[in-house]
PDB file of C-alpha atoms and ligand atoms in Angstrom:
ATOM      1  CA  MET B 263    -134.357 -70.907-133.870  1.00 98.00           C
ATOM      2  CA  LYS B 264    -134.025 -67.182-134.371  1.00 98.00           C
ATOM      3  CA  ILE B 265    -134.702 -64.879-132.422  1.00 98.00           C
ATOM      4  CA  ILE B 266    -136.151 -61.713-133.739  1.00 98.00           C
ATOM      5  CA  THR B 267    -137.285 -58.594-131.061  1.00 98.00           C
ATOM      6  CA  ARG B 268    -137.500 -55.669-133.981  1.00 98.00           C
ATOM      7  CA  ILE B 269    -140.748 -54.992-136.098  1.00 98.00           C
ATOM      8  CA  SER B 270    -139.373 -54.521-138.861  1.00 98.00           C
ATOM      9  CA  GLN B 271    -137.621 -57.521-138.591  1.00 98.00           C
ATOM     10  CA  MET B 272    -139.578 -59.503-138.135  1.00 98.00           C
ATOM     11  CA  GLN B 273    -142.209 -58.264-141.185  1.00 98.00           C
ATOM     12  CA  ARG B 274    -139.353 -58.014-143.682  1.00 98.00           C
ATOM     13  CA  TRP B 275    -138.929 -62.014-142.788  1.00 98.00           C
ATOM     14  CA  ALA B 276    -142.398 -63.206-143.188  1.00 98.00           C
ATOM     15  CA  LEU B 277    -142.912 -60.862-146.224  1.00 98.00           C
ATOM     16  CA  LYS B 278    -139.928 -62.890-147.970  1.00 98.00           C
ATOM     17  CA  HIS B 279    -141.139 -66.366-146.652  1.00 98.00           C
ATOM     18  CA  ARG B 280    -145.010 -66.320-146.436  1.00 98.00           C
ATOM     19  CA  SER B 281    -145.809 -67.957-150.216  1.00 98.00           C
ATOM     20  CA  GLN B 282    -144.398 -70.706-148.576  1.00 98.00           C
ATOM     21  CA  GLY B 283    -146.289 -70.653-146.020  1.00 98.00           C
ATOM     22  CA  ILE B 284    -146.249 -69.677-141.823  1.00 98.00           C
ATOM     23  CA  GLY B 285    -147.958 -70.891-138.782  1.00 98.00           C
ATOM     24  CA  PHE B 286    -148.032 -68.440-136.249  1.00 98.00           C
ATOM     25  CA  VAL B 287    -148.967 -69.610-132.682  1.00 99.00           C
ATOM     26  CA  PRO B 288    -149.227 -66.063-130.158  1.00 98.00           C
ATOM     27  CA  THR B 289    -148.641 -66.740-126.157  1.00 98.00           C
ATOM     28  CA  MET B 290    -147.426 -63.875-123.683  1.00 98.00           C
ATOM     29  CA  GLY B 291    -145.308 -66.447-122.536  1.00 98.00           C
ATOM     30  CA  ALA B 292    -144.603 -68.416-119.420  1.00 98.00           C
ATOM     31  CA  LEU B 293    -145.293 -72.024-121.645  1.00 98.00           C
ATOM     32  CA  HIS B 294    -146.766 -75.057-120.648  1.00 98.00           C
ATOM     33  CA  ASP B 295    -147.905 -78.194-122.855  1.00 98.00           C
ATOM     34  CA  GLY B 296    -150.912 -76.173-123.450  1.00 98.00           C
ATOM     35  CA  HIS B 297    -149.218 -73.759-125.450  1.00 98.00           C
ATOM     36  CA  LEU B 298    -146.902 -76.517-126.606  1.00 98.00           C
ATOM     37  CA  SER B 299    -149.282 -78.333-128.416  1.00 98.00           C
ATOM     38  CA  LEU B 300    -150.318 -75.227-130.213  1.00 98.00           C
ATOM     39  CA  VAL B 301    -146.659 -75.488-131.618  1.00 98.00           C
ATOM     40  CA  ARG B 302    -146.330 -79.030-132.396  1.00 98.00           C
ATOM     41  CA  ALA B 303    -149.475 -78.486-134.562  1.00 98.00           C
ATOM     42  CA  CYS B 304    -148.617 -75.348-135.876  1.00 98.00           C
ATOM     43  CA  ARG B 305    -145.204 -77.031-136.948  1.00 98.00           C
ATOM     44  CA  LYS B 306    -146.962 -80.040-138.727  1.00 98.00           C
ATOM     45  CA  GLU B 307    -149.083 -77.641-140.896  1.00 98.00           C
ATOM     46  CA  ASN B 308    -146.760 -75.471-141.717  1.00 98.00           C
ATOM     47  CA  ARG B 309    -143.156 -74.906-144.010  1.00 98.00           C
ATOM     48  CA  PHE B 310    -142.690 -72.290-141.199  1.00 98.00           C
ATOM     49  CA  CYS B 311    -143.620 -71.816-137.508  1.00 98.00           C
ATOM     50  CA  VAL B 312    -143.455 -68.383-135.456  1.00 99.00           C
ATOM     51  CA  ALA B 313    -143.950 -67.917-131.946  1.00 99.00           C
ATOM     52  CA  SER B 314    -144.382 -65.090-129.794  1.00 98.00           C
ATOM     53  CA  ILE B 315    -144.530 -63.859-126.517  1.00 98.00           C
ATOM     54  CA  PHE B 316    -145.186 -60.714-125.707  1.00 98.00           C
ATOM     55  CA  VAL B 317    -147.431 -59.677-122.283  1.00 98.00           C
ATOM     56  CA  ASN B 318    -149.946 -58.100-123.248  1.00 98.00           C
ATOM     57  CA  PRO B 319    -150.533 -54.468-121.673  1.00 97.00           C
ATOM     58  CA  SER B 320    -153.211 -53.282-123.324  1.00 96.00           C
ATOM     59  CA  GLN B 321    -155.512 -56.418-121.895  1.00 96.00           C
ATOM     60  CA  PHE B 322    -155.117 -56.072-118.388  1.00 96.00           C
ATOM     61  CA  GLY B 323    -157.089 -54.674-116.906  1.00 95.00           C
ATOM     62  CA  PRO B 324    -156.252 -51.491-113.635  1.00 94.00           C
ATOM     63  CA  GLY B 325    -155.733 -54.080-110.539  1.00 92.00           C
ATOM     64  CA  GLU B 326    -155.138 -57.316-113.117  1.00 95.00           C
ATOM     65  CA  ASP B 327    -152.144 -58.860-112.981  1.00 94.00           C
ATOM     66  CA  LEU B 328    -149.949 -58.181-115.638  1.00 96.00           C
ATOM     67  CA  LYS B 329    -147.183 -56.641-113.778  1.00 96.00           C
ATOM     68  CA  ASN B 330    -146.727 -60.065-111.703  1.00 95.00           C
ATOM     69  CA  TYR B 331    -147.607 -62.417-115.171  1.00 97.00           C
ATOM     70  CA  PRO B 332    -144.969 -65.122-114.630  1.00 97.00           C
ATOM     71  CA  ARG B 333    -142.074 -64.046-117.261  1.00 97.00           C
ATOM     72  CA  THR B 334    -140.129 -67.045-117.698  1.00 98.00           C
ATOM     73  CA  PHE B 335    -138.022 -66.287-121.011  1.00 98.00           C
ATOM     74  CA  SER B 336    -135.241 -69.113-120.484  1.00 98.00           C
ATOM     75  CA  ALA B 337    -137.555 -71.723-119.764  1.00 98.00           C
ATOM     76  CA  ASP B 338    -139.745 -70.376-122.620  1.00 98.00           C
ATOM     77  CA  LYS B 339    -136.392 -70.376-125.348  1.00 98.00           C
ATOM     78  CA  ALA B 340    -135.780 -73.571-124.923  1.00 98.00           C
ATOM     79  CA  LEU B 341    -138.809 -75.186-125.122  1.00 98.00           C
ATOM     80  CA  LEU B 342    -139.561 -73.346-128.148  1.00 98.00           C
ATOM     81  CA  LEU B 343    -135.962 -74.699-129.176  1.00 98.00           C
ATOM     82  CA  LYS B 344    -137.030 -78.117-128.395  1.00 98.00           C
ATOM     83  CA  GLU B 345    -140.012 -77.830-131.209  1.00 98.00           C
ATOM     84  CA  LYS B 346    -138.280 -76.439-133.423  1.00 98.00           C
ATOM     85  CA  VAL B 347    -139.532 -73.358-134.052  1.00 98.00           C
ATOM     86  CA  ASP B 348    -137.991 -70.742-136.215  1.00 98.00           C
ATOM     87  CA  ILE B 349    -138.366 -68.030-135.462  1.00 98.00           C
ATOM     88  CA  LEU B 350    -139.312 -66.103-131.513  1.00 98.00           C
ATOM     89  CA  PHE B 351    -140.720 -63.225-131.735  1.00 99.00           C
ATOM     90  CA  TYR B 352    -139.826 -61.887-128.359  1.00 98.00           C
ATOM     91  CA  PRO B 353    -141.239 -57.680-129.176  1.00 98.00           C
ATOM     92  CA  GLY B 354    -140.705 -55.043-125.579  1.00 98.00           C
ATOM     93  CA  ALA B 355    -143.992 -53.202-125.372  1.00 98.00           C
ATOM     94  CA  ARG B 356    -142.601 -50.075-126.801  1.00 98.00           C
ATOM     95  CA  GLU B 357    -141.231 -51.970-129.957  1.00 98.00           C
ATOM     96  CA  MET B 358    -145.155 -52.946-130.067  1.00 98.00           C
ATOM     97  CA  TYR B 359    -146.804 -49.792-128.273  1.00 98.00           C
ATOM     98  CA  PRO B 360    -144.995 -46.812-128.999  1.00 98.00           C
ATOM     99  CA  ASP B 361    -145.946 -43.056-128.290  1.00 97.00           C
ATOM    100  CA  GLY B 362    -148.994 -41.765-130.039  1.00 97.00           C
ATOM    101  CA  PHE B 363    -150.325 -45.252-130.274  1.00 97.00           C
ATOM    102  CA  GLN B 364    -154.355 -44.573-130.997  1.00 96.00           C
ATOM    103  CA  THR B 365    -156.316 -47.359-132.355  1.00 96.00           C
ATOM    104  CA  GLU B 366    -158.397 -49.610-131.203  1.00 95.00           C
ATOM    105  CA  VAL B 367    -160.219 -52.931-132.419  1.00 97.00           C
ATOM    106  CA  ARG B 368    -163.220 -53.617-131.114  1.00 97.00           C
ATOM    107  CA  VAL B 369    -164.924 -56.869-131.261  1.00 97.00           C
ATOM    108  CA  LYS B 370    -168.691 -55.801-130.476  1.00 97.00           C
ATOM    109  CA  GLU B 371    -171.481 -57.851-129.480  1.00 97.00           C
ATOM    110  CA  LEU B 372    -169.375 -61.298-129.024  1.00 98.00           C
ATOM    111  CA  ALA B 373    -167.035 -59.889-126.680  1.00 97.00           C
ATOM    112  CA  HIS B 374    -169.881 -57.904-124.759  1.00 96.00           C
ATOM    113  CA  GLY B 375    -171.205 -61.175-122.434  1.00 97.00           C
ATOM    114  CA  LEU B 376    -169.092 -63.700-119.314  1.00 97.00           C
ATOM    115  CA  CYS B 377    -164.842 -62.204-119.496  1.00 97.00           C
ATOM    116  CA  GLY B 378    -165.868 -59.110-121.521  1.00 96.00           C
ATOM    117  CA  ALA B 379    -168.869 -58.486-118.926  1.00 96.00           C
ATOM    118  CA  CYS B 380    -166.006 -58.603-116.080  1.00 94.00           C
ATOM    119  CA  ARG B 381    -162.979 -57.397-117.954  1.00 94.00           C
ATOM    120  CA  PRO B 382    -164.321 -54.314-119.838  1.00 92.00           C
ATOM    121  CA  VAL B 383    -160.870 -53.366-122.051  1.00 94.00           C
ATOM    122  CA  HIS B 384    -160.036 -57.052-122.378  1.00 97.00           C
ATOM    123  CA  PHE B 385    -160.648 -58.157-125.786  1.00 97.00           C
ATOM    124  CA  THR B 386    -160.155 -54.659-127.072  1.00 97.00           C
ATOM    125  CA  GLY B 387    -156.134 -55.274-125.768  1.00 97.00           C
ATOM    126  CA  VAL B 388    -156.485 -58.756-127.303  1.00 98.00           C
ATOM    127  CA  ALA B 389    -158.154 -58.060-130.946  1.00 98.00           C
ATOM    128  CA  ALA B 390    -155.756 -54.776-130.463  1.00 98.00           C
ATOM    129  CA  VAL B 391    -152.538 -57.058-130.734  1.00 98.00           C
ATOM    130  CA  VAL B 392    -153.165 -59.724-132.468  1.00 98.00           C
ATOM    131  CA  ALA B 393    -154.590 -58.339-135.743  1.00 98.00           C
ATOM    132  CA  LYS B 394    -150.988 -56.187-134.986  1.00 98.00           C
ATOM    133  CA  LEU B 395    -149.239 -59.665-135.045  1.00 98.00           C
ATOM    134  CA  PHE B 396    -151.156 -61.154-137.922  1.00 98.00           C
ATOM    135  CA  ASN B 397    -149.907 -57.946-139.956  1.00 98.00           C
ATOM    136  CA  ILE B 398    -146.191 -58.197-138.313  1.00 98.00           C
ATOM    137  CA  VAL B 399    -146.496 -62.350-138.763  1.00 98.00           C
ATOM    138  CA  GLN B 400    -147.742 -62.372-142.080  1.00 98.00           C
ATOM    139  CA  PRO B 401    -149.010 -65.994-141.444  1.00 98.00           C
ATOM    140  CA  SER B 402    -151.445 -68.805-143.447  1.00 98.00           C
ATOM    141  CA  ARG B 403    -152.477 -70.014-139.997  1.00 98.00           C
ATOM    142  CA  ALA B 404    -153.160 -68.994-136.277  1.00 98.00           C
ATOM    143  CA  TYR B 405    -153.102 -71.245-133.602  1.00 98.00           C
ATOM    144  CA  PHE B 406    -154.993 -70.924-130.176  1.00 98.00           C
ATOM    145  CA  GLY B 407    -156.472 -72.821-127.769  1.00 98.00           C
ATOM    146  CA  ALA B 408    -160.330 -73.664-126.532  1.00 98.00           C
ATOM    147  CA  LYS B 409    -158.580 -72.856-123.223  1.00 98.00           C
ATOM    148  CA  ASP B 410    -160.133 -69.429-123.957  1.00 98.00           C
ATOM    149  CA  TYR B 411    -163.261 -69.713-126.259  1.00 98.00           C
ATOM    150  CA  GLN B 412    -164.264 -66.250-126.336  1.00 98.00           C
ATOM    151  CA  GLN B 413    -161.405 -65.503-127.204  1.00 98.00           C
ATOM    152  CA  ALA B 414    -160.863 -67.236-130.188  1.00 98.00           C
ATOM    153  CA  VAL B 415    -164.587 -66.628-130.794  1.00 98.00           C
ATOM    154  CA  VAL B 416    -163.399 -62.943-131.199  1.00 98.00           C
ATOM    155  CA  ILE B 417    -159.960 -63.459-133.022  1.00 98.00           C
ATOM    156  CA  LYS B 418    -162.296 -65.790-135.620  1.00 98.00           C
ATOM    157  CA  ARG B 419    -164.616 -62.956-135.943  1.00 98.00           C
ATOM    158  CA  MET B 420    -161.922 -59.921-136.159  1.00 98.00           C
ATOM    159  CA  ALA B 421    -159.627 -62.457-138.833  1.00 98.00           C
ATOM    160  CA  GLN B 422    -163.379 -62.312-140.861  1.00 98.00           C
ATOM    161  CA  ASP B 423    -164.907 -59.448-140.215  1.00 98.00           C
ATOM    162  CA  LEU B 424    -161.509 -57.572-141.529  1.00 98.00           C
ATOM    163  CA  ASN B 425    -160.481 -59.979-144.586  1.00 98.00           C
ATOM    164  CA  PHE B 426    -157.591 -61.295-142.434  1.00 98.00           C
ATOM    165  CA  PRO B 427    -156.530 -64.001-145.267  1.00 98.00           C
ATOM    166  CA  ILE B 428    -155.454 -66.766-141.925  1.00 98.00           C
ATOM    167  CA  GLY B 429    -156.992 -70.213-141.239  1.00 98.00           C
ATOM    168  CA  ILE B 430    -157.805 -69.567-137.556  1.00 98.00           C
ATOM    169  CA  ARG B 431    -157.360 -73.336-136.263  1.00 98.00           C
ATOM    170  CA  VAL B 432    -158.829 -73.504-132.461  1.00 98.00           C
ATOM    171  CA  LEU B 433    -157.118 -76.613-130.761  1.00 98.00           C
ATOM    172  CA  ASP B 434    -159.011 -78.804-127.581  1.00 98.00           C
ATOM    173  CA  THR B 435    -157.481 -77.639-124.468  1.00 98.00           C
ATOM    174  CA  VAL B 436    -154.655 -79.701-122.012  1.00 98.00           C
ATOM    175  CA  ARG B 437    -155.102 -80.533-119.095  1.00 98.00           C
ATOM    176  CA  GLU B 438    -152.942 -81.511-116.175  1.00 98.00           C
ATOM    177  CA  LYS B 439    -153.727 -85.218-114.877  1.00 98.00           C
ATOM    178  CA  ASP B 440    -156.715 -84.401-112.371  1.00 97.00           C
ATOM    179  CA  GLY B 441    -158.341 -82.666-114.609  1.00 98.00           C
ATOM    180  CA  LEU B 442    -156.986 -78.720-114.180  1.00 98.00           C
ATOM    181  CA  ALA B 443    -156.943 -76.800-117.438  1.00 98.00           C
ATOM    182  CA  MET B 444    -153.035 -75.915-117.890  1.00 98.00           C
ATOM    183  CA  SER B 445    -153.030 -72.338-117.641  1.00 98.00           C
ATOM    184  CA  SER B 446    -149.739 -69.413-116.846  1.00 97.00           C
ATOM    185  CA  ARG B 447    -151.871 -68.416-114.178  1.00 97.00           C
ATOM    186  CA  ASN B 448    -151.637 -72.149-112.409  1.00 98.00           C
ATOM    187  CA  LYS B 449    -148.640 -71.154-110.992  1.00 96.00           C
ATOM    188  CA  TYR B 450    -150.135 -68.315-108.631  1.00 97.00           C
ATOM    189  CA  LEU B 451    -151.598 -70.906-106.653  1.00 98.00           C
ATOM    190  CA  SER B 452    -150.794 -72.356-103.147  1.00 98.00           C
ATOM    191  CA  ARG B 453    -150.341 -76.009-102.879  1.00 98.00           C
ATOM    192  CA  PRO B 454    -153.786 -75.676-100.853  1.00 98.00           C
ATOM    193  CA  GLU B 455    -155.323 -74.209-103.553  1.00 98.00           C
ATOM    194  CA  ARG B 456    -153.621 -76.504-106.119  1.00 98.00           C
ATOM    195  CA  MET B 457    -156.018 -78.899-104.257  1.00 98.00           C
ATOM    196  CA  LYS B 458    -159.046 -77.294-105.030  1.00 98.00           C
ATOM    197  CA  ALA B 459    -158.454 -75.764-108.332  1.00 98.00           C
ATOM    198  CA  PRO B 460    -159.605 -79.402-110.377  1.00 98.00           C
ATOM    199  CA  LEU B 461    -162.909 -79.652-108.488  1.00 98.00           C
ATOM    200  CA  ILE B 462    -163.709 -76.249-111.799  1.00 98.00           C
ATOM    201  CA  TYR B 463    -163.768 -78.968-114.415  1.00 98.00           C
ATOM    202  CA  LEU B 464    -165.359 -82.228-112.309  1.00 98.00           C
ATOM    203  CA  SER B 465    -168.205 -79.306-111.644  1.00 98.00           C
ATOM    204  CA  MET B 466    -168.650 -79.293-115.248  1.00 98.00           C
ATOM    205  CA  LEU B 467    -168.433 -82.725-115.619  1.00 97.00           C
ATOM    206  CA  TYR B 468    -171.284 -83.142-112.577  1.00 97.00           C
ATOM    207  CA  ALA B 469    -173.012 -80.493-115.154  1.00 97.00           C
ATOM    208  CA  GLN B 470    -172.408 -82.733-117.790  1.00 95.00           C
ATOM    209  CA  GLU B 471    -173.596 -86.004-115.756  1.00 95.00           C
ATOM    210  CA  LEU B 472    -177.029 -84.105-114.509  1.00 96.00           C
ATOM    211  CA  LEU B 473    -177.626 -83.950-118.346  1.00 95.00           C
ATOM    212  CA  ARG B 474    -177.310 -86.974-118.815  1.00 92.00           C
ATOM    213  CA  ASP B 475    -179.948 -88.028-116.435  1.00 93.00           C
ATOM    214  CA  GLY B 476    -182.520 -85.455-118.071  1.00 93.00           C
ATOM    215  CA  ILE B 477    -181.752 -82.013-116.472  1.00 95.00           C
ATOM    216  CA  LYS B 478    -181.446 -79.667-119.883  1.00 95.00           C
ATOM    217  CA  ASP B 479    -183.177 -76.421-117.744  1.00 97.00           C
ATOM    218  CA  ALA B 480    -179.640 -74.263-117.731  1.00 97.00           C
ATOM    219  CA  ARG B 481    -180.764 -72.458-115.334  1.00 98.00           C
ATOM    220  CA  LYS B 482    -180.978 -74.812-112.800  1.00 98.00           C
ATOM    221  CA  LEU B 483    -177.549 -76.572-114.408  1.00 98.00           C
ATOM    222  CA  LYS B 484    -175.548 -73.102-113.192  1.00 98.00           C
ATOM    223  CA  GLU B 485    -177.414 -73.328-109.797  1.00 98.00           C
ATOM    224  CA  ALA B 486    -176.645 -77.367-109.465  1.00 98.00           C
ATOM    225  CA  VAL B 487    -172.674 -75.937-110.754  1.00 98.00           C
ATOM    226  CA  GLY B 488    -172.782 -73.416-108.256  1.00 98.00           C
ATOM    227  CA  GLU B 489    -173.605 -75.260-105.605  1.00 98.00           C
ATOM    228  CA  PHE B 490    -170.892 -77.577-106.646  1.00 98.00           C
ATOM    229  CA  LEU B 491    -167.983 -75.281-106.468  1.00 98.00           C
ATOM    230  CA  ARG B 492    -168.752 -72.155-103.836  1.00 97.00           C
ATOM    231  CA  PRO B 493    -167.379 -74.393-100.621  1.00 97.00           C
ATOM    232  CA  PHE B 494    -163.942 -74.073-102.511  1.00 96.00           C
ATOM    233  CA  VAL B 495    -163.993 -71.339-104.143  1.00 97.00           C
ATOM    234  CA  ALA B 496    -163.111 -67.040-103.221  1.00 98.00           C
ATOM    235  CA  LYS B 497    -165.704 -65.833-105.333  1.00 98.00           C
ATOM    236  CA  ILE B 498    -167.268 -66.949-108.984  1.00 98.00           C
ATOM    237  CA  ASP B 499    -167.645 -64.159-111.720  1.00 98.00           C
ATOM    238  CA  TYR B 500    -169.441 -66.740-113.567  1.00 98.00           C
ATOM    239  CA  ILE B 501    -171.725 -69.909-114.594  1.00 98.00           C
ATOM    240  CA  GLU B 502    -172.789 -69.483-117.955  1.00 98.00           C
ATOM    241  CA  LEU B 503    -174.139 -72.076-120.382  1.00 98.00           C
ATOM    242  CA  VAL B 504    -174.565 -70.624-123.810  1.00 98.00           C
ATOM    243  CA  CYS B 505    -174.908 -70.846-128.044  1.00 97.00           C
ATOM    244  CA  PRO B 506    -170.626 -72.282-128.120  1.00 97.00           C
ATOM    245  CA  GLU B 507    -171.284 -69.869-131.723  1.00 96.00           C
ATOM    246  CA  ASN B 508    -172.787 -66.297-130.883  1.00 97.00           C
ATOM    247  CA  LEU B 509    -172.239 -66.913-127.374  1.00 98.00           C
ATOM    248  CA  ARG B 510    -175.351 -65.953-126.332  1.00 97.00           C
ATOM    249  CA  PRO B 511    -176.510 -67.577-123.263  1.00 97.00           C
ATOM    250  CA  VAL B 512    -179.250 -70.453-123.772  1.00 97.00           C
ATOM    251  CA  ALA B 513    -182.310 -71.680-121.713  1.00 96.00           C
ATOM    252  CA  THR B 514    -182.564 -74.917-122.589  1.00 95.00           C
ATOM    253  CA  ILE B 515    -179.418 -77.179-123.216  1.00 94.00           C
ATOM    254  CA  GLY B 516    -180.033 -77.285-127.515  1.00 86.00           C
ATOM    255  CA  ARG B 517    -177.632 -80.300-129.898  1.00 83.00           C
ATOM    256  CA  VAL B 518    -174.252 -78.966-128.287  1.00 91.00           C
ATOM    257  CA  SER B 519    -174.080 -76.162-125.688  1.00 96.00           C
ATOM    258  CA  LEU B 520    -170.860 -73.914-123.986  1.00 97.00           C
ATOM    259  CA  LEU B 521    -170.636 -74.350-120.384  1.00 98.00           C
ATOM    260  CA  ALA B 522    -168.213 -71.722-119.544  1.00 98.00           C
ATOM    261  CA  ILE B 523    -166.830 -71.077-115.781  1.00 98.00           C
ATOM    262  CA  ALA B 524    -164.781 -67.850-114.409  1.00 98.00           C
ATOM    263  CA  CYS B 525    -164.057 -68.154-110.450  1.00 98.00           C
ATOM    264  CA  TYR B 526    -161.356 -67.234-108.182  1.00 98.00           C
ATOM    265  CA  ILE B 527    -159.210 -69.687-106.084  1.00 98.00           C
ATOM    266  CA  GLY B 528    -158.110 -67.631-103.609  1.00 97.00           C
ATOM    267  CA  LYS B 529    -156.930 -64.280-105.360  1.00 96.00           C
ATOM    268  CA  THR B 530    -156.070 -66.462-108.992  1.00 97.00           C
ATOM    269  CA  ARG B 531    -158.785 -65.666-111.358  1.00 97.00           C
ATOM    270  CA  LEU B 532    -159.404 -69.225-113.727  1.00 98.00           C
ATOM    271  CA  ILE B 533    -161.357 -69.975-116.173  1.00 98.00           C
ATOM    272  CA  ASP B 534    -162.647 -73.382-118.007  1.00 98.00           C
ATOM    273  CA  ASN B 535    -164.883 -74.075-120.513  1.00 98.00           C
ATOM    274  CA  ILE B 536    -166.670 -77.259-121.331  1.00 98.00           C
ATOM    275  CA  THR B 537    -168.947 -78.559-124.798  1.00 96.00           C
ATOM    276  CA  LEU B 538    -171.617 -80.172-123.319  1.00 95.00           C
ATOM    277  CA  THR B 539    -173.239 -82.239-125.969  1.00 88.00           C
ATOM    278  CA  LEU B 540    -176.783 -83.775-126.044  1.00 79.00           C
ATOM    279  CA  PRO B 541    -176.841 -86.654-125.682  1.00 65.00           C
ATOM    280  CA  ALA B 542    -174.219 -86.661-124.043  1.00 44.00           C
ATOM    281  CA  GLY B 543    -171.253 -87.646-126.034  1.00 48.00           C
ATOM    282  CA  ARG B 544    -168.063 -87.186-123.976  1.00 46.00           C
ATOM    283  CA  GLN B 545    -166.763 -89.678-121.287  1.00 44.00           C
ATOM    284  CA  ALA B 546    -166.274 -87.961-118.438  1.00 44.00           C
ATOM    285  CA  PHE B 547    -162.764 -87.731-116.524  1.00 48.00           C
ATOM    286  CA  PHE B 548    -163.455 -89.124-113.953  1.00 47.00           C
ATOM    287  CA  PRO B 549    -166.224 -91.602-114.734  1.00 44.00           C
ATOM    288  CA  LEU B 550    -169.388 -90.204-111.881  1.00 43.00           C
ATOM    289  CA  PRO B 551    -172.051 -93.157-109.971  1.00 41.00           C
ATOM    290  CA  ARG B 552    -175.273 -92.638-111.870  1.00 43.00           C
ATOM    291  CA  ARG B 553    -178.276 -91.681-110.280  1.00 39.00           C
ATOM    292  CA  GLY B 554    -179.853 -94.809-108.874  1.00 37.00           C
ATOM    293  CA  ARG B 555    -176.559 -97.213-109.459  1.00 36.00           C
ATOM    294  CA  GLU B 556    -173.995 -97.038-106.613  1.00 35.00           C
ATOM    295  CA  VAL B 557    -170.109 -97.779-107.546  1.00 34.00           C
ATOM    296  CA  ARG B 558    -168.500-100.242-104.573  1.00 33.00           C
ATOM    297  CA  GLY B 559    -164.790 -99.497-104.179  1.00 33.00           C
ATOM    298  CA  ASP B 560    -163.942-102.473-106.561  1.00 34.00           C
ATOM    299  CA  GLY B 561    -165.453-100.190-109.032  1.00 32.00           C
ATOM    300  CA  GLU B 562    -168.307-102.627-110.016  1.00 32.00           C
ATOM    301  CA  GLY B 563    -172.354-101.169-109.729  1.00 33.00           C
ATOM    302  CA  THR B 564    -174.400-102.797-107.694  1.00 27.00           C
TER     303      THR B 564
HETATM  304  P1  LIG I 614    -151.556 -67.006-123.812  1.00 66.59           P
HETATM  305  O1  LIG I 614    -150.390 -67.586-122.981  1.00 66.59           O
HETATM  306  O2  LIG I 614    -151.881 -67.299-121.335  1.00 66.59           O
HETATM  307  O3  LIG I 614    -151.917 -66.165-123.882  1.00 66.59           O
HETATM  308  O4  LIG I 614    -152.270 -68.335-124.315  1.00 66.59           O
HETATM  309  C1  LIG I 614    -151.849 -68.294-125.675  1.00 66.59           C
HETATM  310  C2  LIG I 614    -152.574 -69.672-126.833  1.00 66.59           C
HETATM  311  O5  LIG I 614    -152.208 -70.466-126.145  1.00 66.59           O
HETATM  312  C3  LIG I 614    -154.134 -69.355-126.241  1.00 66.59           C
HETATM  313  O6  LIG I 614    -154.765 -69.537-127.798  1.00 66.59           O
HETATM  314  C4  LIG I 614    -153.897 -69.674-125.400  1.00 66.59           C
HETATM  315  O7  LIG I 614    -156.151 -70.135-125.270  1.00 66.59           O
HETATM  316  C5  LIG I 614    -153.819 -71.155-125.478  1.00 66.59           C
HETATM  317  N1  LIG I 614    -154.120 -71.992-124.543  1.00 66.59           N
HETATM  318  C6  LIG I 614    -152.692 -71.168-122.919  1.00 66.59           C
HETATM  319  N2  LIG I 614    -153.688 -72.408-121.977  1.00 66.59           N
HETATM  320  C7  LIG I 614    -154.246 -73.865-123.246  1.00 66.59           C
HETATM  321  C8  LIG I 614    -154.661 -75.044-122.805  1.00 66.59           C
HETATM  322  N3  LIG I 614    -154.690 -75.617-121.542  1.00 66.59           N
HETATM  323  N4  LIG I 614    -154.997 -75.906-124.034  1.00 66.59           N
HETATM  324  C9  LIG I 614    -154.605 -75.159-125.047  1.00 66.59           C
HETATM  325  N5  LIG I 614    -154.219 -74.481-125.429  1.00 66.59           N
HETATM  326  C10 LIG I 614    -153.777 -73.663-124.270  1.00 66.59           C
END
């Protein structure tokens, strides 16, 4: 694996090799199995696999965790080496944003709701850095996680609107055994906070169960999820039910809707989402007792 820190060198390599097919996984480092699932798919589907690590300052708002964002370069490098990544692109902030940098890439409506409402500069920063990385790395496919669902939708739109000839692949969220979505920010959680954190996923499965029981009204579902979560979290930024394509809030659950949550466990802001399906499709992670049916300790229903 070659480590490249200069844009000019990365671009030279990319222009030479792009005709053979470059797959690309952009990350901010502090890598975990969620990132590695993207790397593995990228490795499998492309002649070359490029990963980047860049903690992008422009997507952090004032008072957010840019300074404290976990940086674990040596461990990340070892993981990527093991996954047989060809190139690790690892530029510094000055390299990416030299003096005089002025350009913004703004995706409008898709970036306004959900995380965009609480983090007003976030998606402008994400879209600009991903557009830059696409031009530098010249991939034919780029890999993103459904864990950051809104980000994936914003990038898909940006790539389409700006005619990047790149296939955007969005892969499922990888979870810990207890259901918590893997995230670099999970490192911030204290032990008691870590024990509470899987309740975010559990609250979404609860919504899926209520839907199975026939509750399709989005307001009622959001209220129920809120009641479930509130005792355990410091703050809820949003619990939202939206159309997975245009991210507009829905009043009633359609065939497929996206349930998205952002909340604080202690001081750590975590996000997660699942698709709610009608009629219910996915198996619950923890099979919850259905209404009118008790589950005994031995797992047998009465
Ligand atoms: P980040 O380093 O947080 O910017 O994430 C880099 C990429 O990894 C993004 O496309 C994320 O959506 C994706 N990712 C982060 N966590 C997960 C996860 N638990 N499962 C799948 N993909 C993830």
